[in-house]
JSON list of C-alpha atoms and ligand atoms in Angstrom, two decimals:
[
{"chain": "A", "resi": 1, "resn": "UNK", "atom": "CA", "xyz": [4.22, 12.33, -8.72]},
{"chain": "A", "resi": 2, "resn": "UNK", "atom": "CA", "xyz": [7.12, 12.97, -6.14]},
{"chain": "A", "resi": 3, "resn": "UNK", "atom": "CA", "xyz": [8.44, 9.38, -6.01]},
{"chain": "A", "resi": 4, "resn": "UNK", "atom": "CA", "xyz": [7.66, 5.55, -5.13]},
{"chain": "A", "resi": 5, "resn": "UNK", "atom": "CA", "xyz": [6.42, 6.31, -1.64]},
{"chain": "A", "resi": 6, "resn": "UNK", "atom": "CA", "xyz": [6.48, 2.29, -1.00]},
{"chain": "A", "resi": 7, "resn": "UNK", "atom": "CA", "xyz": [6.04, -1.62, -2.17]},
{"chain": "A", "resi": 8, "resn": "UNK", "atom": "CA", "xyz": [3.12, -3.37, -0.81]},
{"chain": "A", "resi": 9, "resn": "UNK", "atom": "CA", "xyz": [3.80, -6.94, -0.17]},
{"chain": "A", "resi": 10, "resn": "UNK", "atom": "CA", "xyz": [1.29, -9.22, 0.79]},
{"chain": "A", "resi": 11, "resn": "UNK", "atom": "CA", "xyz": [2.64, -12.17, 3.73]},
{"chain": "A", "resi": 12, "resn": "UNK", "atom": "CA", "xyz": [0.71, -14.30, 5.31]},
{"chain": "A", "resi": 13, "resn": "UNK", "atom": "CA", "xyz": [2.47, -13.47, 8.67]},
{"chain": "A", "resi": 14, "resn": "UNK", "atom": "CA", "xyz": [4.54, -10.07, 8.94]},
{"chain": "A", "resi": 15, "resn": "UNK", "atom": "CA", "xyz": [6.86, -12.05, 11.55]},
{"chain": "A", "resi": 16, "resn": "UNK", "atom": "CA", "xyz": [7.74, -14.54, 8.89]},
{"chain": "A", "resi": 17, "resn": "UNK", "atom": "CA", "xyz": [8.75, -12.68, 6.43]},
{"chain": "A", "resi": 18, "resn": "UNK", "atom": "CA", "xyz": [10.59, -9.56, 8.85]},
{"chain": "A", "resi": 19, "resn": "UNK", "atom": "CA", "xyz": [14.01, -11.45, 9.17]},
{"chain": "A", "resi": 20, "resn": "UNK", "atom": "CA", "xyz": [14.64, -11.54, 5.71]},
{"chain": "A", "resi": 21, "resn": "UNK", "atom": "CA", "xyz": [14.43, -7.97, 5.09]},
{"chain": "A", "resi": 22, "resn": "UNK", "atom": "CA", "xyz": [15.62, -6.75, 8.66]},
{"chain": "A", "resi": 23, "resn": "UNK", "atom": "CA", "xyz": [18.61, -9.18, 9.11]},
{"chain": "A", "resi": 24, "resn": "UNK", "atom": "CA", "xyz": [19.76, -10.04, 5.73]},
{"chain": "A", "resi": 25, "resn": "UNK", "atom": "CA", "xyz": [19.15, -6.77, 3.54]},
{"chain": "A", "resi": 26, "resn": "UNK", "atom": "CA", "xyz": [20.03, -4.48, 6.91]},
{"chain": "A", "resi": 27, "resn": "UNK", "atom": "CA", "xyz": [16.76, -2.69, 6.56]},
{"chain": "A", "resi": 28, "resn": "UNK", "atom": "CA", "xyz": [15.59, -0.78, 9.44]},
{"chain": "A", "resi": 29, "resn": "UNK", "atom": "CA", "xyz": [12.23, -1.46, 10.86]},
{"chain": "A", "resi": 30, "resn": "UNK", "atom": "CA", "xyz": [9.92, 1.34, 11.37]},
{"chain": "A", "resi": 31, "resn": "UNK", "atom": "CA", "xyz": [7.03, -0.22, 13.67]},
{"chain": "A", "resi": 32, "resn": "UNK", "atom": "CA", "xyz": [3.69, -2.13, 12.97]},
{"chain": "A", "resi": 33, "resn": "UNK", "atom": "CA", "xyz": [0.15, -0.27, 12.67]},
{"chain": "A", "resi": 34, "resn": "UNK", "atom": "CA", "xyz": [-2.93, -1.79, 12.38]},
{"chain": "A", "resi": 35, "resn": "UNK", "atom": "CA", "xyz": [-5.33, -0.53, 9.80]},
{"chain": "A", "resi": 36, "resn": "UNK", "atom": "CA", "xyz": [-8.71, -1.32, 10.68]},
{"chain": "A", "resi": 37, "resn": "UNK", "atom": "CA", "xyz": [-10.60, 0.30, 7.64]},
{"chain": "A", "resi": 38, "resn": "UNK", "atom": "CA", "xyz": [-8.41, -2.34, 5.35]},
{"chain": "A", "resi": 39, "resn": "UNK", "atom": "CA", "xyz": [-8.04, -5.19, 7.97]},
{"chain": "A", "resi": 40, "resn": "UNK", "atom": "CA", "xyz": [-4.24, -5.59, 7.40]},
{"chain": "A", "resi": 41, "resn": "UNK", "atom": "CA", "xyz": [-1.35, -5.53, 9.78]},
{"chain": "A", "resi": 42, "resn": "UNK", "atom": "CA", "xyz": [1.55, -3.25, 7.98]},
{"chain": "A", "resi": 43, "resn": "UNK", "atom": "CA", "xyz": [5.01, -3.14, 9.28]},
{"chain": "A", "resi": 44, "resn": "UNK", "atom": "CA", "xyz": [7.02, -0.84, 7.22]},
{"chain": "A", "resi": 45, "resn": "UNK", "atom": "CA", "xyz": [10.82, -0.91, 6.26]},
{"chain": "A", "resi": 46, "resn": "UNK", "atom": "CA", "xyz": [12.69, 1.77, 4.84]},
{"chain": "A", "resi": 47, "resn": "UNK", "atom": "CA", "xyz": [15.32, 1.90, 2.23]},
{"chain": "A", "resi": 48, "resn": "UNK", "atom": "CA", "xyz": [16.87, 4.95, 1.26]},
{"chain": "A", "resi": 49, "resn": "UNK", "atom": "CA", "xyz": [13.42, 7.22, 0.23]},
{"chain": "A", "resi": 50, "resn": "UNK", "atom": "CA", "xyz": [10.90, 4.63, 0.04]},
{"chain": "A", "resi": 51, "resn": "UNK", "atom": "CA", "xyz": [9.94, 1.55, 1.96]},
{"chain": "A", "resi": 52, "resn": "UNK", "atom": "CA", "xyz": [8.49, -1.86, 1.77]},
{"chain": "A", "resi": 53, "resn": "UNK", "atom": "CA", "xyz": [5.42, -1.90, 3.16]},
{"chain": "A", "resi": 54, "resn": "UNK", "atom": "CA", "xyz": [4.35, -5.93, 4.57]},
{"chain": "A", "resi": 55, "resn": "UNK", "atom": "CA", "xyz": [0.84, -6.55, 4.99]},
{"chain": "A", "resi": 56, "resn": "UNK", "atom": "CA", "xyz": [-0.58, -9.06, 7.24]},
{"chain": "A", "resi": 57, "resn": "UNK", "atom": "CA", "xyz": [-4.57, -9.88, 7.13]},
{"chain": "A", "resi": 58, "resn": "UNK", "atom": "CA", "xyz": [-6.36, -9.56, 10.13]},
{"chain": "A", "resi": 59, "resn": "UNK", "atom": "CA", "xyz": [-9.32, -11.22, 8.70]},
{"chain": "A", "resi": 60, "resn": "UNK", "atom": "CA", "xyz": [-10.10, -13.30, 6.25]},
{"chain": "A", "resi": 61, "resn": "UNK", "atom": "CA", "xyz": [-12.50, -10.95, 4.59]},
{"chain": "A", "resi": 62, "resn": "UNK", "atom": "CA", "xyz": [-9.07, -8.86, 4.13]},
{"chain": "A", "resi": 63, "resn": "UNK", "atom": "CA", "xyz": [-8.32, -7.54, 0.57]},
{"chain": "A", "resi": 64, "resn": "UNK", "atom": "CA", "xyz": [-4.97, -9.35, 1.37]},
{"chain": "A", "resi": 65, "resn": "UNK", "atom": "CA", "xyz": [-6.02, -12.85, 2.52]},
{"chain": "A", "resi": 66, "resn": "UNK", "atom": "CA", "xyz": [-8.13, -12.71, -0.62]},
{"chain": "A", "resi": 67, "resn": "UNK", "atom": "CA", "xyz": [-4.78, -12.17, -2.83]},
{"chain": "A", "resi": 68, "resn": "UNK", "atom": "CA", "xyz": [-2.96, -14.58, -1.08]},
{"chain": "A", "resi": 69, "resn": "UNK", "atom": "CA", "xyz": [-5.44, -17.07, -1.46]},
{"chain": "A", "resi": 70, "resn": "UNK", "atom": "CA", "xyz": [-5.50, -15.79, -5.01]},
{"chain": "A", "resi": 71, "resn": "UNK", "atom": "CA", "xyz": [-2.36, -15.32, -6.09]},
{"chain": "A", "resi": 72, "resn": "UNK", "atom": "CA", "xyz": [-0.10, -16.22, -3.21]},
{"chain": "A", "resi": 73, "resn": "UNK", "atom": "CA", "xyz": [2.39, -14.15, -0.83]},
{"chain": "A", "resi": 74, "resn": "UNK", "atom": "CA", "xyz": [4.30, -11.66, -3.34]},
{"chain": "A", "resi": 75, "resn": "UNK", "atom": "CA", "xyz": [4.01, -7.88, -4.54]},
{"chain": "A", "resi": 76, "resn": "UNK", "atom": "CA", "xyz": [0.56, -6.48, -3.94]},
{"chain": "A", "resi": 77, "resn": "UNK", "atom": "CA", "xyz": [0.79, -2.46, -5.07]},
{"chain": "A", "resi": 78, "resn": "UNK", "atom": "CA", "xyz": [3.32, 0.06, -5.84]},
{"chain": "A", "resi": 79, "resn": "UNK", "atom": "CA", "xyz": [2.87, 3.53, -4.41]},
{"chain": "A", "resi": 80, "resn": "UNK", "atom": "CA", "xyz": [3.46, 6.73, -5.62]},
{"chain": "A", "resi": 81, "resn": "UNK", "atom": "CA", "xyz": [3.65, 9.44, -3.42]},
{"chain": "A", "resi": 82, "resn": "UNK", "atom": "CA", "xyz": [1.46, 12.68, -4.79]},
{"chain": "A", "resi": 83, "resn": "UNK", "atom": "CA", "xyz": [1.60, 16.81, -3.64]},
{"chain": "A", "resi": 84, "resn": "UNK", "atom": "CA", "xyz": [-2.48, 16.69, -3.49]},
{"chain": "A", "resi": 85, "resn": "UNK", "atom": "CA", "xyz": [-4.20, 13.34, -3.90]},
{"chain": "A", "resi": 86, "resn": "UNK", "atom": "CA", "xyz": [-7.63, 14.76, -4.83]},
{"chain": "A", "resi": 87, "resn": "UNK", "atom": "CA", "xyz": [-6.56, 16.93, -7.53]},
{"chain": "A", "resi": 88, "resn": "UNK", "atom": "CA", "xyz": [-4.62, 13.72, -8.95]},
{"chain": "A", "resi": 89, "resn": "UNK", "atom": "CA", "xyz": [-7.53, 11.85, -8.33]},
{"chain": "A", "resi": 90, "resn": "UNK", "atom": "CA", "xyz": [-9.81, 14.33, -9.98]},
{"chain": "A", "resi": 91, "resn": "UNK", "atom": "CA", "xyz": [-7.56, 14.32, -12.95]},
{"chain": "A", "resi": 92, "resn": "UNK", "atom": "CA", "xyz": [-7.46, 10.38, -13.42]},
{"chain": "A", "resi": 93, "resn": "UNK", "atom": "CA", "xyz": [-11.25, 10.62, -13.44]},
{"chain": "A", "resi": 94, "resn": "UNK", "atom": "CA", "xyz": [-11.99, 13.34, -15.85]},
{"chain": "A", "resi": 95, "resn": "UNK", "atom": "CA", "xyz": [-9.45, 11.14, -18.03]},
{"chain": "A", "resi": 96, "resn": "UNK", "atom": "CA", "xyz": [-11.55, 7.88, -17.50]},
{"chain": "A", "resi": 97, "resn": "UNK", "atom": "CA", "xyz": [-9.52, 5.83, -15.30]},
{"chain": "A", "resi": 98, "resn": "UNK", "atom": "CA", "xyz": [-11.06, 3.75, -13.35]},
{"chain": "A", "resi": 99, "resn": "UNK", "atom": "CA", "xyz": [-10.41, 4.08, -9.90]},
{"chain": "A", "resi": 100, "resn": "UNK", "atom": "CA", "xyz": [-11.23, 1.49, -6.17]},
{"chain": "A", "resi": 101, "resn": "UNK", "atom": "CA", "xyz": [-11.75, 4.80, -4.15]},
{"chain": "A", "resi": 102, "resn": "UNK", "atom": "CA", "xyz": [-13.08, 7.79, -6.01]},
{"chain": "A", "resi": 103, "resn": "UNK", "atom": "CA", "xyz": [-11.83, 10.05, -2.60]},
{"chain": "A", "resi": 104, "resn": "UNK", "atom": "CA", "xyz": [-9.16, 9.35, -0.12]},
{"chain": "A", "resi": 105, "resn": "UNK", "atom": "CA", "xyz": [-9.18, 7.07, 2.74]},
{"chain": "A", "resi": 106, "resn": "UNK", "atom": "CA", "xyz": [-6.74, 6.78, 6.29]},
{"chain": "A", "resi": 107, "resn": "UNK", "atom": "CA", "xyz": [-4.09, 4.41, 5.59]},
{"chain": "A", "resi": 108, "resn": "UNK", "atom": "CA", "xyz": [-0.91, 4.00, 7.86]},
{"chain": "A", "resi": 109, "resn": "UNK", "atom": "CA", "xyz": [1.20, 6.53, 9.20]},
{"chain": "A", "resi": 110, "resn": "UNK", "atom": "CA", "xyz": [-1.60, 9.39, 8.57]},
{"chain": "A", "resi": 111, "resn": "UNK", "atom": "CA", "xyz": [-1.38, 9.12, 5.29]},
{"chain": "A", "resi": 112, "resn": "UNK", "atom": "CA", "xyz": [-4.49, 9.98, 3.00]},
{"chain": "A", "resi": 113, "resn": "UNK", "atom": "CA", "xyz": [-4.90, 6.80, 0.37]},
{"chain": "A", "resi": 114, "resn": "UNK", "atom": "CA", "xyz": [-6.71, 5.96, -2.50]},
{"chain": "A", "resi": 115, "resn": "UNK", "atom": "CA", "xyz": [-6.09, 3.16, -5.14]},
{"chain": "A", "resi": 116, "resn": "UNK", "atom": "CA", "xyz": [-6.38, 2.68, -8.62]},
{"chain": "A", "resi": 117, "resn": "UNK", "atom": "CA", "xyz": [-8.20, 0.35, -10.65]},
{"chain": "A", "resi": 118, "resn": "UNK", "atom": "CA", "xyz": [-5.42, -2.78, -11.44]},
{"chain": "A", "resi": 119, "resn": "UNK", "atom": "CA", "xyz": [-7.16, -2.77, -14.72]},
{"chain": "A", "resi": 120, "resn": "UNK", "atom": "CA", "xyz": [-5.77, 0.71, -15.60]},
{"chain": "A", "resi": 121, "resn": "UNK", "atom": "CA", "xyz": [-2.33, -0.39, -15.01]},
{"chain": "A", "resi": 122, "resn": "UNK", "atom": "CA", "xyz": [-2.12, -3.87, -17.04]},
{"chain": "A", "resi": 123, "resn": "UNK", "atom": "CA", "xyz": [-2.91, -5.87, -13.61]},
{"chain": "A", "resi": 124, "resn": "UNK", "atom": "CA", "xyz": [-0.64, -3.73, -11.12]},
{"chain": "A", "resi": 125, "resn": "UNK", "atom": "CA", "xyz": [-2.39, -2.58, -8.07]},
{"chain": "A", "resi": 126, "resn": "UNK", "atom": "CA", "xyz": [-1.05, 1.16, -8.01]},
{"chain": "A", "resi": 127, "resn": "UNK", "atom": "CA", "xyz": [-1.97, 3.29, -4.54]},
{"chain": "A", "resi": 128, "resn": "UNK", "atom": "CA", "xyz": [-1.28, 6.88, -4.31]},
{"chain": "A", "resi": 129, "resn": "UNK", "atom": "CA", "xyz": [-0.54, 8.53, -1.39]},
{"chain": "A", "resi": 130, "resn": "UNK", "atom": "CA", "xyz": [-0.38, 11.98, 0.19]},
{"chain": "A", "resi": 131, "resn": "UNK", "atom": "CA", "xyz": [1.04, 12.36, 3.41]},
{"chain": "A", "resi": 132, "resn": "UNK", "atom": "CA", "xyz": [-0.34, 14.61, 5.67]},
{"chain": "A", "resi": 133, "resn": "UNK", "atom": "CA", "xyz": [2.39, 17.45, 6.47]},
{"chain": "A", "resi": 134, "resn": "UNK", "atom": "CA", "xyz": [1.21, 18.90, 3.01]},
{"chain": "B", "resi": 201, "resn": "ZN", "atom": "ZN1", "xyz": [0.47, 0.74, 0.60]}
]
């Protein structure tokens, strides 16, 4: 584990919920990225090393319209960033975690993704993430 690559937090509109962060906390905006495989709309901020990460749902049958209708806008996942995601991931399963993608995914910003079962982690949704300069 390197560090707390982002926050994931689920908004029903990323243009809503922008001002807040970019005008009142001062954080910069790094651009908005569509991931299809997901069906979210991420705008990412950064703070210092790490970032909050917004997600928008494209579609209803979005993992993140399915929270909000859940649960309601708020924190969705924390992510830590990893050296070499499928050696971590190899080493959560030979331990018996339970894990949403057994191998990595595309998320946002070419980043290789894969997230852990919230059951693992007492109800927190936790994604790890490898960028892909490594
Ligand atoms: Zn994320």
């Amino acid at each position: 584990m390197k560090k707390i690559s982002h926050i994931g937090i689920a908004v029903e509109k990323i243009a809503d919920y922008v001002g807040f962060y970019r005008d009142i906390l001062g954080l910069s905006v790094e651009g908005e990225e569509v991931v299809e495989d997901q069906k979210v709309k991420v705008a990412f901020l950064t703070v210092g090393e790490t970032r909050i990460e917004l997600l928008e749902p494209t579609s209803p049958e979005s993992p993140i319209a399915k929270f909000i209708e859940k649960k309601g806008p708020g924190v969705h996942h924390l992510a830590f960033e990893v050296e070499d995601i499928v050696a971590t991931l190899a080493a959560m399963k030979e331990k018996g975690i339970k894990l949403i993608d057994e191998t990595p995914r595309c998320g946002a910003h070419h980043t290789k993704i894969a997230f852990v079962h919230p059951k693992e982690s007492k109800g927190v949704l936790v994604e790890l993430t490898q960028s892909e300069t490594h």
